[in-house]
Amino acid sequence: MDSDTAFKWLPVILISAILVWSYYAYVVHLCILTISEPWVRYILLVLYHILFILFLWSYWRTVWTNPGPVPSRFKLTRDELENLESTESDVEQRRILEQVVIDKDLPVAMRTIQGSVRYCDRCSIIKPDRAHHCSVCGTCVLKMDHHCPWVNTCVAFLNYKFFVLFLFYGFIYCIFISLSVLKYFLQFWARSFESTGQSKFHILFLFFVSSMFSISLCSLLCYHIHLVLNNRTTLEAFRSPVFRRGPDKLGFSLGKLGNLQEVFGDNWKTIMLPMFTSMGDGLTFPQRFTDPELGRRDSEERWSGEEERAPMLRREEEREERIRLSESDSEEELLSMQTVLTSPGAQQQQHTTSTSSLIIKS
């Protein structure tokens, strides 16, 4: 392991060391050595261990989960790469990339601001939708959100749910510690704290550290909840995704519920557990508007099986079907009415009615 790699792991080691120390300070110095009431001690220990396990589980899943490699079929072959590099014309390069997409049947809807297929010259791949190149990791990753030094990896498609849960349980963990330590922290400042000097130090430091981290985690958590509800990544918040129709910052938004389900899944039993339940394969994503060239097929292929298809797409299809049937019924009624009115019998009846009306008036 070289010095650069070891340096990148320092934030992870620091977070792990703080967690180990907080466990020692809370369990030993607060619950065992300070709290005298047994029932209070047991309740706090049970709640603390539940939050500690969920927090640690989410954190390590974020650290050790591969963020999402790009499949090899998006990589250009040697002949395709030589053909692309042999020309200096931007128009010709755009044509070559479009032809590669057609030949390999790659489901890419996003484009550059110039309207060409998104291509990474460092990885020699055609970028799938929402994929980006990470300069720190040195590779392209699926649905990249950002590179986080505190987990020493990219936060992307495969570990984004774990990252949000890490922020959530980290915030709850810090708030729980702050509130449960507050009483004894105030007693310490009032000089009525009956404990050893070492426990005083741990409890004092535990309150300050948990309060400080809860503030920073709260801001990050609120920001990423906002991103999840709008189906946007951190990169897309700074630069809107571009499609054939142009930039659209909410191009992947499916409504609040649909956006939540895309990240956390639709099974309520596993929504809040650090288990991968995100919908899709990270290559194609449902859009607000159907791509005229891709159609709806590529957006639906990512949902395996009828039961696992995107519920937001099902509701949209059902609504469109109802509208189509109502419009069809209205058209049939108008045509039938027009046929009746234009028939000879109807014309004769209409003439008789008009004559009768004139006689009555006269």
PDB file of N, CA, C and O in Angstrom, residues 47-84:
ATOM      1  N   LEU A  47     -31.410   0.650  23.555  1.00  0.00           N
ATOM      2  CA  LEU A  47     -31.591   1.617  22.474  1.00  0.00           C
ATOM      3  C   LEU A  47     -30.261   2.003  21.839  1.00  0.00           C
ATOM      4  O   LEU A  47     -30.158   2.133  20.608  1.00  0.00           O
ATOM      5  N   TYR A  48     -29.246   2.161  22.671  1.00  0.00           N
ATOM      6  CA  TYR A  48     -27.938   2.552  22.140  1.00  0.00           C
ATOM      7  C   TYR A  48     -27.378   1.481  21.217  1.00  0.00           C
ATOM      8  O   TYR A  48     -26.857   1.797  20.130  1.00  0.00           O
ATOM      9  N   HIS A  49     -27.460   0.221  21.595  1.00  0.00           N
ATOM     10  CA  HIS A  49     -26.883  -0.841  20.772  1.00  0.00           C
ATOM     11  C   HIS A  49     -27.640  -1.013  19.456  1.00  0.00           C
ATOM     12  O   HIS A  49     -27.034  -1.338  18.425  1.00  0.00           O
ATOM     13  N   ILE A  50     -28.957  -0.780  19.477  1.00  0.00           N
ATOM     14  CA  ILE A  50     -29.716  -0.840  18.219  1.00  0.00           C
ATOM     15  C   ILE A  50     -29.235   0.235  17.254  1.00  0.00           C
ATOM     16  O   ILE A  50     -28.954  -0.032  16.068  1.00  0.00           O
ATOM     17  N   LEU A  51     -29.128   1.459  17.743  1.00  0.00           N
ATOM     18  CA  LEU A  51     -28.664   2.554  16.885  1.00  0.00           C
ATOM     19  C   LEU A  51     -27.210   2.366  16.476  1.00  0.00           C
ATOM     20  O   LEU A  51     -26.840   2.653  15.320  1.00  0.00           O
ATOM     21  N   PHE A  52     -26.384   1.882  17.377  1.00  0.00           N
ATOM     22  CA  PHE A  52     -24.971   1.678  17.068  1.00  0.00           C
ATOM     23  C   PHE A  52     -24.796   0.641  15.961  1.00  0.00           C
ATOM     24  O   PHE A  52     -23.997   0.832  15.036  1.00  0.00           O
ATOM     25  N   ILE A  53     -25.545  -0.456  16.026  1.00  0.00           N
ATOM     26  CA  ILE A  53     -25.439  -1.502  15.008  1.00  0.00           C
ATOM     27  C   ILE A  53     -25.918  -0.997  13.654  1.00  0.00           C
ATOM     28  O   ILE A  53     -25.266  -1.216  12.621  1.00  0.00           O
ATOM     29  N   LEU A  54     -27.053  -0.311  13.619  1.00  0.00           N
ATOM     30  CA  LEU A  54     -27.568   0.216  12.360  1.00  0.00           C
ATOM     31  C   LEU A  54     -26.626   1.254  11.761  1.00  0.00           C
ATOM     32  O   LEU A  54     -26.400   1.288  10.539  1.00  0.00           O
ATOM     33  N   PHE A  55     -26.071   2.113  12.617  1.00  0.00           N
ATOM     34  CA  PHE A  55     -25.134   3.137  12.151  1.00  0.00           C
ATOM     35  C   PHE A  55     -23.868   2.503  11.599  1.00  0.00           C
ATOM     36  O   PHE A  55     -23.423   2.831  10.487  1.00  0.00           O
ATOM     37  N   LEU A  56     -23.284   1.581  12.342  1.00  0.00           N
ATOM     38  CA  LEU A  56     -22.052   0.940  11.900  1.00  0.00           C
ATOM     39  C   LEU A  56     -22.284   0.090  10.664  1.00  0.00           C
ATOM     40  O   LEU A  56     -21.451   0.075   9.736  1.00  0.00           O
ATOM     41  N   TRP A  57     -23.413  -0.613  10.625  1.00  0.00           N
ATOM     42  CA  TRP A  57     -23.758  -1.447   9.471  1.00  0.00           C
ATOM     43  C   TRP A  57     -23.885  -0.589   8.213  1.00  0.00           C
ATOM     44  O   TRP A  57     -23.335  -0.924   7.160  1.00  0.00           O
ATOM     45  N   SER A  58     -24.586   0.524   8.293  1.00  0.00           N
ATOM     46  CA  SER A  58     -24.756   1.412   7.137  1.00  0.00           C
ATOM     47  C   SER A  58     -23.423   1.999   6.688  1.00  0.00           C
ATOM     48  O   SER A  58     -23.159   2.112   5.483  1.00  0.00           O
ATOM     49  N   TYR A  59     -22.602   2.373   7.653  1.00  0.00           N
ATOM     50  CA  TYR A  59     -21.316   2.985   7.313  1.00  0.00           C
ATOM     51  C   TYR A  59     -20.410   2.010   6.570  1.00  0.00           C
ATOM     52  O   TYR A  59     -19.833   2.347   5.528  1.00  0.00           O
ATOM     53  N   TRP A  60     -20.300   0.799   7.085  1.00  0.00           N
ATOM     54  CA  TRP A  60     -19.394  -0.154   6.454  1.00  0.00           C
ATOM     55  C   TRP A  60     -19.937  -0.674   5.132  1.00  0.00           C
ATOM     56  O   TRP A  60     -19.164  -1.005   4.234  1.00  0.00           O
ATOM     57  N   ARG A  61     -21.251  -0.736   4.967  1.00  0.00           N
ATOM     58  CA  ARG A  61     -21.799  -1.081   3.652  1.00  0.00           C
ATOM     59  C   ARG A  61     -21.475   0.009   2.632  1.00  0.00           C
ATOM     60  O   ARG A  61     -21.209  -0.278   1.464  1.00  0.00           O
ATOM     61  N   THR A  62     -21.495   1.264   3.074  1.00  0.00           N
ATOM     62  CA  THR A  62     -21.135   2.362   2.173  1.00  0.00           C
ATOM     63  C   THR A  62     -19.663   2.284   1.779  1.00  0.00           C
ATOM     64  O   THR A  62     -19.309   2.491   0.610  1.00  0.00           O
ATOM     65  N   VAL A  63     -18.812   1.965   2.748  1.00  0.00           N
ATOM     66  CA  VAL A  63     -17.362   1.939   2.493  1.00  0.00           C
ATOM     67  C   VAL A  63     -16.979   0.782   1.580  1.00  0.00           C
ATOM     68  O   VAL A  63     -16.209   0.961   0.620  1.00  0.00           O
ATOM     69  N   TRP A  64     -17.504  -0.396   1.818  1.00  0.00           N
ATOM     70  CA  TRP A  64     -17.018  -1.605   1.156  1.00  0.00           C
ATOM     71  C   TRP A  64     -17.848  -2.035  -0.042  1.00  0.00           C
ATOM     72  O   TRP A  64     -17.505  -3.032  -0.696  1.00  0.00           O
ATOM     73  N   THR A  65     -18.918  -1.336  -0.365  1.00  0.00           N
ATOM     74  CA  THR A  65     -19.719  -1.686  -1.541  1.00  0.00           C
ATOM     75  C   THR A  65     -19.160  -1.004  -2.777  1.00  0.00           C
ATOM     76  O   THR A  65     -18.893   0.196  -2.770  1.00  0.00           O
ATOM     77  N   ASN A  66     -18.968  -1.776  -3.828  1.00  0.00           N
ATOM     78  CA  ASN A  66     -18.536  -1.209  -5.104  1.00  0.00           C
ATOM     79  C   ASN A  66     -19.605  -0.237  -5.587  1.00  0.00           C
ATOM     80  O   ASN A  66     -20.775  -0.617  -5.722  1.00  0.00           O
ATOM     81  N   PRO A  67     -19.248   1.010  -5.861  1.00  0.00           N
ATOM     82  CA  PRO A  67     -20.279   2.016  -6.196  1.00  0.00           C
ATOM     83  C   PRO A  67     -21.037   1.722  -7.480  1.00  0.00           C
ATOM     84  O   PRO A  67     -22.155   2.204  -7.653  1.00  0.00           O
ATOM     85  N   GLY A  68     -20.468   0.953  -8.385  1.00  0.00           N
ATOM     86  CA  GLY A  68     -21.186   0.626  -9.621  1.00  0.00           C
ATOM     87  C   GLY A  68     -20.305   0.743 -10.848  1.00  0.00           C
ATOM     88  O   GLY A  68     -20.241   1.820 -11.457  1.00  0.00           O
ATOM     89  N   PRO A  69     -19.633  -0.351 -11.249  1.00  0.00           N
ATOM     90  CA  PRO A  69     -18.788  -0.294 -12.445  1.00  0.00           C
ATOM     91  C   PRO A  69     -19.624  -0.293 -13.720  1.00  0.00           C
ATOM     92  O   PRO A  69     -20.745  -0.831 -13.751  1.00  0.00           O
ATOM     93  N   VAL A  70     -19.096   0.296 -14.771  1.00  0.00           N
ATOM     94  CA  VAL A  70     -19.784   0.333 -16.065  1.00  0.00           C
ATOM     95  C   VAL A  70     -19.537  -0.990 -16.778  1.00  0.00           C
ATOM     96  O   VAL A  70     -18.397  -1.449 -16.858  1.00  0.00           O
ATOM     97  N   PRO A  71     -20.576  -1.656 -17.305  1.00  0.00           N
ATOM     98  CA  PRO A  71     -20.392  -2.932 -18.010  1.00  0.00           C
ATOM     99  C   PRO A  71     -19.456  -2.805 -19.198  1.00  0.00           C
ATOM    100  O   PRO A  71     -19.318  -1.736 -19.809  1.00  0.00           O
ATOM    101  N   SER A  72     -18.826  -3.914 -19.534  1.00  0.00           N
ATOM    102  CA  SER A  72     -17.807  -3.904 -20.591  1.00  0.00           C
ATOM    103  C   SER A  72     -18.393  -3.627 -21.976  1.00  0.00           C
ATOM    104  O   SER A  72     -17.656  -3.194 -22.871  1.00  0.00           O
ATOM    105  N   ARG A  73     -19.687  -3.878 -22.170  1.00  0.00           N
ATOM    106  CA  ARG A  73     -20.249  -3.652 -23.497  1.00  0.00           C
ATOM    107  C   ARG A  73     -20.304  -2.172 -23.861  1.00  0.00           C
ATOM    108  O   ARG A  73     -20.487  -1.838 -25.037  1.00  0.00           O
ATOM    109  N   PHE A  74     -20.148  -1.282 -22.884  1.00  0.00           N
ATOM    110  CA  PHE A  74     -20.098   0.156 -23.173  1.00  0.00           C
ATOM    111  C   PHE A  74     -18.688   0.604 -23.580  1.00  0.00           C
ATOM    112  O   PHE A  74     -18.512   1.751 -23.979  1.00  0.00           O
ATOM    113  N   LYS A  75     -17.721  -0.291 -23.450  1.00  0.00           N
ATOM    114  CA  LYS A  75     -16.340   0.056 -23.799  1.00  0.00           C
ATOM    115  C   LYS A  75     -16.122  -0.143 -25.302  1.00  0.00           C
ATOM    116  O   LYS A  75     -16.571  -1.137 -25.878  1.00  0.00           O
ATOM    117  N   LEU A  76     -15.434   0.801 -25.905  1.00  0.00           N
ATOM    118  CA  LEU A  76     -15.160   0.724 -27.333  1.00  0.00           C
ATOM    119  C   LEU A  76     -14.134  -0.376 -27.626  1.00  0.00           C
ATOM    120  O   LEU A  76     -13.176  -0.561 -26.859  1.00  0.00           O
ATOM    121  N   THR A  77     -14.328  -1.097 -28.726  1.00  0.00           N
ATOM    122  CA  THR A  77     -13.354  -2.095 -29.147  1.00  0.00           C
ATOM    123  C   THR A  77     -12.133  -1.392 -29.732  1.00  0.00           C
ATOM    124  O   THR A  77     -12.133  -0.175 -29.938  1.00  0.00           O
ATOM    125  N   ARG A  78     -11.111  -2.165 -29.996  1.00  0.00           N
ATOM    126  CA  ARG A  78      -9.880  -1.567 -30.537  1.00  0.00           C
ATOM    127  C   ARG A  78     -10.133  -0.923 -31.888  1.00  0.00           C
ATOM    128  O   ARG A  78      -9.645   0.185 -32.169  1.00  0.00           O
ATOM    129  N   ASP A  79     -10.911  -1.584 -32.727  1.00  0.00           N
ATOM    130  CA  ASP A  79     -11.199  -1.019 -34.052  1.00  0.00           C
ATOM    131  C   ASP A  79     -12.033   0.257 -33.931  1.00  0.00           C
ATOM    132  O   ASP A  79     -11.780   1.246 -34.647  1.00  0.00           O
ATOM    133  N   GLU A  80     -13.017   0.233 -33.064  1.00  0.00           N
ATOM    134  CA  GLU A  80     -13.849   1.427 -32.879  1.00  0.00           C
ATOM    135  C   GLU A  80     -13.029   2.576 -32.316  1.00  0.00           C
ATOM    136  O   GLU A  80     -13.217   3.731 -32.713  1.00  0.00           O
ATOM    137  N   LEU A  81     -12.108   2.266 -31.397  1.00  0.00           N
ATOM    138  CA  LEU A  81     -11.279   3.312 -30.815  1.00  0.00           C
ATOM    139  C   LEU A  81     -10.315   3.893 -31.849  1.00  0.00           C
ATOM    140  O   LEU A  81     -10.118   5.120 -31.912  1.00  0.00           O
ATOM    141  N   GLU A  82      -9.723   3.039 -32.668  1.00  0.00           N
ATOM    142  CA  GLU A  82      -8.825   3.526 -33.713  1.00  0.00           C
ATOM    143  C   GLU A  82      -9.580   4.363 -34.739  1.00  0.00           C
ATOM    144  O   GLU A  82      -9.078   5.381 -35.229  1.00  0.00           O
ATOM    145  N   ASN A  83     -10.792   3.940 -35.059  1.00  0.00           N
ATOM    146  CA  ASN A  83     -11.610   4.687 -36.006  1.00  0.00           C
ATOM    147  C   ASN A  83     -11.970   6.056 -35.452  1.00  0.00           C
ATOM    148  O   ASN A  83     -11.987   7.058 -36.180  1.00  0.00           O
ATOM    149  N   LEU A  84     -12.240   6.116 -34.142  1.00  0.00           N
ATOM    150  CA  LEU A  84     -12.603   7.388 -33.510  1.00  0.00           C
ATOM    151  C   LEU A  84     -11.398   8.320 -33.419  1.00  0.00           C
ATOM    152  O   LEU A  84     -11.517   9.525 -33.661  1.00  0.00           O
TER     153      LEU A  84
END
